[in-house]
Each structure stands twice: as structure tokens, then as C-alpha cells.
CSV table of C-alpha atoms and ligand atoms in Angstrom, one decimal:
chain,number,residue,atom,x,y,z
A,1,MET,CA,-35.6,131.8,161.2
A,2,LEU,CA,-33.5,133.1,164.0
A,3,LYS,CA,-33.2,136.9,164.4
A,4,VAL,CA,-31.1,138.5,167.2
A,5,SER,CA,-31.5,142.3,167.3
A,6,GLY,CA,-29.3,144.7,169.2
A,7,MET,CA,-28.5,142.2,171.9
A,8,SER,CA,-26.3,143.0,174.8
A,9,VAL,CA,-25.4,140.5,177.5
A,10,ARG,CA,-23.8,141.0,180.9
A,11,TYR,CA,-22.6,138.6,183.5
A,12,ASP,CA,-22.9,139.4,187.2
A,13,SER,CA,-24.6,142.7,186.1
A,14,VAL,CA,-21.2,144.2,185.2
A,15,ILE,CA,-19.2,142.1,182.7
A,16,VAL,CA,-20.3,143.1,179.2
A,17,ALA,CA,-19.9,140.0,177.0
A,18,LEU,CA,-22.1,141.1,174.1
A,19,ASN,CA,-22.6,144.7,173.0
A,20,GLY,CA,-25.5,145.4,170.5
A,21,ILE,CA,-25.2,142.2,168.4
A,22,ASP,CA,-27.3,141.8,165.2
A,23,PHE,CA,-27.3,138.2,164.0
A,24,GLU,CA,-29.5,136.1,161.7
A,25,ALA,CA,-29.7,132.5,160.6
A,26,ALA,CA,-32.0,132.0,157.6
A,27,GLU,CA,-33.9,128.7,157.3
A,28,GLY,CA,-31.9,125.9,155.9
A,29,ARG,CA,-28.6,127.7,156.1
A,30,VAL,CA,-25.3,126.8,157.7
A,31,VAL,CA,-24.0,129.8,159.6
A,32,ALA,CA,-20.4,130.0,160.9
A,33,LEU,CA,-19.9,132.0,164.0
A,34,LEU,CA,-16.2,132.8,164.3
A,35,GLY,CA,-14.1,134.8,166.7
A,36,PRO,CA,-11.1,134.5,169.1
A,37,ASN,CA,-11.2,133.4,172.7
A,38,GLY,CA,-13.6,135.6,174.7
A,39,ALA,CA,-15.2,137.2,171.7
A,40,GLY,CA,-18.7,136.2,172.9
A,41,LYS,CA,-19.6,133.2,170.6
A,42,SER,CA,-20.7,130.9,173.5
A,43,THR,CA,-22.5,133.7,175.1
A,44,LEU,CA,-24.6,134.4,172.0
A,45,LEU,CA,-25.5,130.7,171.7
A,46,LYS,CA,-26.4,130.4,175.4
A,47,ALA,CA,-28.5,133.6,175.2
A,48,VAL,CA,-30.5,132.1,172.3
A,49,ALA,CA,-30.9,128.8,174.2
A,50,GLY,CA,-32.0,130.5,177.4
A,51,MET,CA,-29.0,129.2,179.4
A,52,LEU,CA,-27.6,132.6,180.7
A,53,PRO,CA,-29.5,132.6,184.0
A,54,PHE,CA,-27.5,129.5,185.1
A,55,GLU,CA,-24.3,131.6,184.9
A,56,GLN,CA,-25.6,134.8,186.4
A,57,GLY,CA,-25.9,136.2,182.8
A,58,ASP,CA,-28.7,138.3,181.5
A,59,ILE,CA,-29.8,139.9,178.3
A,60,SER,CA,-29.7,143.6,179.2
A,61,ASP,CA,-30.8,144.9,175.8
A,62,GLY,CA,-32.2,143.7,172.5
A,63,ARG,CA,-34.4,140.7,171.5
A,64,VAL,CA,-34.3,137.2,170.1
A,65,ALA,CA,-37.0,135.9,167.8
A,66,PHE,CA,-37.4,132.4,166.4
A,67,ASN,CA,-39.8,132.1,163.5
A,68,GLY,CA,-41.2,135.5,164.4
A,69,ALA,CA,-41.9,134.6,168.1
A,70,SER,CA,-40.0,136.2,170.9
A,71,LEU,CA,-37.8,133.9,173.0
A,72,SER,CA,-37.3,136.5,175.7
A,73,GLY,CA,-37.7,135.2,179.2
A,74,LYS,CA,-38.5,131.7,178.1
A,75,PRO,CA,-36.8,128.8,180.0
A,76,PRO,CA,-34.5,126.4,178.1
A,77,ALA,CA,-37.0,123.6,178.0
A,78,ALA,CA,-39.6,125.8,176.3
A,79,ILE,CA,-36.9,127.0,173.8
A,80,THR,CA,-35.9,123.4,173.1
A,81,ARG,CA,-39.6,122.5,172.5
A,82,SER,CA,-39.9,125.3,170.0
A,83,GLY,CA,-37.2,123.5,167.9
A,84,ILE,CA,-33.8,124.8,169.0
A,85,ALA,CA,-31.0,122.5,170.3
A,86,LEU,CA,-27.7,123.7,171.6
A,87,VAL,CA,-24.6,121.4,171.8
A,88,GLN,CA,-22.5,123.2,174.3
A,89,ASP,CA,-18.7,123.0,174.4
A,90,GLY,CA,-17.3,120.5,176.9
A,91,ARG,CA,-19.3,117.5,175.5
A,92,GLN,CA,-21.7,117.4,178.5
A,93,CYS,CA,-23.5,114.1,179.0
A,94,PHE,CA,-24.0,111.6,181.8
A,95,ARG,CA,-20.6,110.0,181.8
A,96,ASN,CA,-21.6,107.2,184.2
A,97,LEU,CA,-24.6,106.2,182.0
A,98,THR,CA,-24.4,104.2,178.8
A,99,VAL,CA,-24.6,105.7,175.3
A,100,GLY,CA,-28.1,104.3,174.9
A,101,GLU,CA,-29.3,105.7,178.2
A,102,ASN,CA,-27.8,109.1,177.3
A,103,LEU,CA,-29.7,109.2,174.0
A,104,ARG,CA,-32.9,108.1,175.6
A,105,ALA,CA,-32.5,110.7,178.5
A,106,ALA,CA,-32.0,113.4,175.9
A,107,SER,CA,-35.6,113.0,174.7
A,108,PHE,CA,-37.3,112.4,177.9
A,109,ARG,CA,-39.4,115.5,177.5
A,110,HIS,CA,-40.3,114.5,173.9
A,111,PRO,CA,-41.1,110.8,174.3
A,112,ASN,CA,-43.4,110.6,171.2
A,113,GLY,CA,-41.5,109.1,168.3
A,114,SER,CA,-38.3,108.7,170.2
A,115,SER,CA,-37.5,105.2,168.9
A,116,ALA,CA,-37.8,106.5,165.3
A,117,ARG,CA,-35.4,109.3,166.2
A,118,LEU,CA,-33.0,106.9,167.8
A,119,ASP,CA,-32.9,104.9,164.5
A,120,LEU,CA,-32.2,108.2,162.7
A,121,VAL,CA,-29.4,109.1,165.1
A,122,LEU,CA,-27.8,105.7,164.7
A,123,SER,CA,-28.0,105.9,161.0
A,124,TYR,CA,-26.0,109.1,161.1
A,125,PHE,CA,-23.6,107.8,163.8
A,126,PRO,CA,-23.2,104.0,163.3
A,127,ILE,CA,-20.3,104.0,165.8
A,128,LEU,CA,-22.9,104.9,168.5
A,129,GLU,CA,-24.8,101.7,167.7
A,130,GLU,CA,-21.7,99.6,168.4
A,131,PHE,CA,-21.3,101.4,171.8
A,132,LEU,CA,-24.9,101.6,172.9
A,133,ASP,CA,-24.2,99.6,176.1
A,134,ARG,CA,-20.9,101.2,176.8
A,135,GLN,CA,-20.5,103.8,179.5
A,136,ALA,CA,-20.2,107.3,177.9
A,137,GLY,CA,-17.3,108.1,180.2
A,138,LEU,CA,-15.2,105.5,178.3
A,139,LEU,CA,-15.7,107.1,174.9
A,140,SER,CA,-12.9,109.0,173.1
A,141,GLY,CA,-13.3,112.8,172.5
A,142,GLY,CA,-14.5,112.3,169.0
A,143,GLN,CA,-17.0,109.6,169.9
A,144,LEU,CA,-18.3,111.8,172.8
A,145,GLN,CA,-18.8,114.6,170.3
A,146,MET,CA,-20.9,112.3,168.1
A,147,LEU,CA,-22.9,111.3,171.2
A,148,VAL,CA,-23.7,114.9,172.2
A,149,ILE,CA,-24.7,115.8,168.7
A,150,GLY,CA,-26.8,112.6,168.6
A,151,MET,CA,-28.4,113.7,171.9
A,152,ALA,CA,-29.3,117.0,170.4
A,153,LEU,CA,-30.8,115.2,167.3
A,154,MET,CA,-33.0,113.2,169.7
A,155,LEU,CA,-34.9,116.5,170.2
A,156,GLN,CA,-35.5,116.7,166.4
A,157,PRO,CA,-34.5,120.4,166.3
A,158,ARG,CA,-35.1,122.7,163.4
A,159,LEU,CA,-32.2,124.8,164.5
A,160,LEU,CA,-29.0,123.0,165.7
A,161,MET,CA,-26.3,125.1,167.4
A,162,LEU,CA,-22.9,123.6,167.9
A,163,ASP,CA,-20.3,125.3,170.1
A,164,GLU,CA,-16.7,124.5,169.0
A,165,PRO,CA,-17.4,120.9,168.0
A,166,SER,CA,-13.9,120.5,166.6
A,167,LEU,CA,-12.1,121.4,169.9
A,168,GLY,CA,-9.4,118.8,170.7
A,169,LEU,CA,-10.3,116.5,167.9
A,170,SER,CA,-7.8,114.9,165.4
A,171,PRO,CA,-8.1,116.3,161.8
A,172,VAL,CA,-9.7,113.1,160.7
A,173,MET,CA,-12.4,113.4,163.4
A,174,VAL,CA,-13.0,117.0,162.6
A,175,GLN,CA,-13.6,116.0,159.0
A,176,SER,CA,-16.1,113.3,160.1
A,177,VAL,CA,-18.0,115.7,162.4
A,178,PHE,CA,-18.3,118.3,159.6
A,179,GLU,CA,-19.4,115.7,157.1
A,180,ILE,CA,-22.2,114.8,159.4
A,181,VAL,CA,-23.2,118.5,159.8
A,182,GLU,CA,-23.2,118.8,156.0
A,183,ARG,CA,-25.5,115.7,155.7
A,184,LEU,CA,-27.9,117.0,158.4
A,185,HIS,CA,-28.1,120.2,156.5
A,186,ARG,CA,-28.4,118.5,153.0
A,187,ASP,CA,-30.7,115.6,153.9
A,188,LEU,CA,-32.9,117.0,156.6
A,189,GLY,CA,-32.8,120.7,155.6
A,190,MET,CA,-31.7,121.5,159.1
A,191,THR,CA,-30.5,125.0,159.9
A,192,VAL,CA,-27.1,124.9,161.7
A,193,ILE,CA,-25.0,127.5,163.5
A,194,VAL,CA,-21.5,126.4,164.2
A,195,ALA,CA,-19.2,128.4,166.5
A,196,GLU,CA,-15.5,127.8,165.9
A,197,GLN,CA,-12.3,129.8,166.1
A,198,THR,CA,-11.3,128.8,162.6
A,199,VAL,CA,-11.9,125.7,160.6
A,200,PRO,CA,-11.2,125.6,156.8
A,201,ARG,CA,-13.7,122.7,156.5
A,202,LEU,CA,-16.4,124.9,158.0
A,203,MET,CA,-15.8,127.5,155.4
A,204,GLN,CA,-16.6,124.9,152.7
A,205,ILE,CA,-20.1,124.2,154.1
A,206,ALA,CA,-21.1,127.6,155.5
A,207,ASP,CA,-23.5,129.8,153.6
A,208,ASP,CA,-22.9,132.8,155.8
A,209,VAL,CA,-20.2,133.9,158.2
A,210,TYR,CA,-20.2,136.2,161.3
A,211,VAL,CA,-17.0,137.1,163.0
A,212,LEU,CA,-17.3,138.4,166.6
A,213,SER,CA,-14.6,140.4,168.3
A,214,ARG,CA,-14.9,141.8,171.9
A,215,GLY,CA,-18.7,141.3,172.0
A,216,ARG,CA,-19.4,143.0,168.7
A,217,VAL,CA,-19.9,141.8,165.1
A,218,ALA,CA,-16.6,142.7,163.5
A,219,LEU,CA,-17.5,141.2,160.1
A,220,HIS,CA,-20.6,139.6,158.4
A,221,ALA,CA,-19.7,138.3,155.0
A,222,PRO,CA,-20.1,135.3,152.6
A,223,PRO,CA,-17.5,132.6,153.2
A,224,GLY,CA,-15.8,133.4,149.9
A,225,ASP,CA,-14.7,136.8,151.4
A,226,ILE,CA,-13.1,135.2,154.4
A,227,ASN,CA,-9.5,133.9,154.4
A,228,GLU,CA,-7.0,133.0,157.1
A,229,GLU,CA,-5.1,136.3,156.7
A,230,ARG,CA,-8.3,138.4,157.1
A,231,LEU,CA,-9.3,136.4,160.2
A,232,GLN,CA,-5.9,136.8,161.8
A,233,ARG,CA,-6.0,140.6,161.2
A,234,LEU,CA,-9.4,140.8,162.9
A,235,TYR,CA,-8.4,138.5,165.7
A,236,LEU,CA,-5.3,140.5,166.4
A,237,SER,CA,-7.0,143.9,166.2
B,1,ATP,N1,-20.1,132.7,183.4
B,1,ATP,C1,-19.4,133.8,183.1
B,1,ATP,N2,-19.2,134.7,184.1
B,1,ATP,C2,-18.5,135.9,183.9
B,1,ATP,N3,-18.0,136.2,182.7
B,1,ATP,C3,-18.1,135.3,181.7
B,1,ATP,C4,-18.8,134.1,181.8
B,1,ATP,N4,-18.8,133.4,180.7
B,1,ATP,C5,-18.1,134.2,179.8
B,1,ATP,N5,-17.7,135.3,180.4
B,1,ATP,C6,-17.0,136.4,179.7
B,1,ATP,O1,-17.7,136.9,178.6
B,1,ATP,C7,-16.9,137.1,177.5
B,1,ATP,C8,-17.3,136.2,176.3
B,1,ATP,O2,-17.1,134.9,176.6
B,1,ATP,P1,-17.5,133.7,175.7
B,1,ATP,O3,-17.3,132.4,176.5
B,1,ATP,O4,-18.9,134.0,175.2
B,1,ATP,O5,-16.4,133.8,174.5
B,1,ATP,P2,-16.1,132.7,173.4
B,1,ATP,O6,-16.1,133.5,172.1
B,1,ATP,O7,-17.1,131.6,173.4
B,1,ATP,O8,-14.6,132.3,173.7
B,1,ATP,P3,-13.9,130.8,173.5
B,1,ATP,O9,-13.5,130.8,172.1
B,1,ATP,O10,-12.8,130.9,174.5
B,1,ATP,O11,-14.9,129.8,173.9
B,1,ATP,C9,-15.5,136.8,178.0
B,1,ATP,O12,-14.9,138.1,178.3
B,1,ATP,C10,-15.7,136.0,179.2
B,1,ATP,O13,-14.6,136.1,180.1
B,2,MG,MG1,-16.8,129.6,173.7
């Protein structure tokens, strides 16, 4: 479904963040994208979503194809419309708007069927229904994470990319977030890419694992081949 070939990315024309990456996500799979700080995980997701120009980043080599069509040079809105949603790290939303307003704002470019999508989102995140009229800035970290994933679902993506969703969450909250990812995959057949540093729960639901290190793919293997010790060795190398 997603095919990244030989991709290199630079920031400010000089900082090489990715160096000849090959990466694939097959339809209906959950793909874990692991790697230590600065490995290039967020850069890869932003490159796919067309977000690099906002950070003076550019794809200096290689290509990205989604269902066989090139995404090169497309703006983020067009990429979103083609069925890709990225939940960036940092839980970005409109903190002074309510939960309901954020969910509706997320689908302003795709108004058709948005009330049915809102019902679907609320069925996955019942907590958001309780807080529909509450200001987003008053939510806890875990609740905010659910909101931003809910906002991505308002776009009805075929490929959902999550950048470090577990960051700063309690272990119970991490479990809840990954349970929802598993349900999205199981019930809706959604293809999901999750970038994380290391989460044992992610290894239980992933079909495929890529480990990045210093802008290169250091390992591509099934989750059964990955353990904490092997990851530590790669991260320290
Ligand atoms: N906007 C930017 N401008 C310049 N350099 C950047 C920018 N964003 C990232 N980089 C650099 O690109 C490299 C890859 O960063 P990236 O954020 O993709 O890593 P990451 O794997 O997501 O790390 P983390 O786990 O800390 O989120 C790093 O060396 C980083 O310093
Ligand atoms: Mg990152």
C-alpha cells in the first residue's frame, strides 16, 4: 500500500536525516517503526504526509508511492484526501476549542458523512463523548492522545500513522491506546504505522518491524525476531 524507495531527506539543505530508506507497509498490516532519539522516525512519517516543507526539509532522493501513485510534491491536504492521516507527536489540536469542535474541525475538508464518522469515533473513544463540550486544553495527556487519534479518524484514512502515541502516558493509558489501535486494525482493516522507541505491547500487535538508526534501516524483521536486548544493541551501536 505504501512504498518508500531509496528515500533521503535533508533539513536546511545540509542536515541529512534519512539516507536511502526503503520502507513498505502492506495493506491491512500494523507496522512498527522503532529507533532511538534522532533516528529519523518522525522525519519518515512527515515525508510521507508531505509535512517536510513546513520545517525546511526536503526529499533529496527517492520516491514515495501510495497504492501505486506517486506522492512526490503533493501538498498535505491532497495526501490526506488520498487516504493517509498522520497523528504527529505533541498531540496537536486547538486547545482553546472544545473536543467536539476539534473533531468537527478535523473533517472540515471532508464534510460528507462527517456525522457518521463522529459516531464511529465516539464508539471507539466513549470518553470523548463525555467531554464533547469541554475545552481540549483541559484534557489529560491520555485523553488528548485519544482526541488527536479521533481527529485523524474523522478523515476516514486507509493508512493511519501514529508518531510516539505512548509518550508520557501511564502504562494503563498505553495499554488503552494500543487496544484501540488493535481494534481499528481488526474491525476496520486499517493499515497502521506506529513509531515508538520501544513498547512491548506494540510488538504483540505488529506484523512487521523496521528499526531505524542514524537515518538508515538497521533492521527489518518480523516482531518475533525482535527482543529488548537486540534493540538495545542496535540503539547503542
Ligand atoms: N526541523 C528540523 N530541522 C533540522 N533538523 C531536524 C529537524 N527535525 C529533525 N531534525 C534532525 O533530523 C534527525 C532525525 O530526527 P527525527 O525527529 O526524525 O528523529 P526521531 O527518530 O523521530 O527521534 P525522536 O525519537 O527523538 O522523536 C535528527 O538528527 C534531528 O536532529
Ligand atoms: Mg520523533
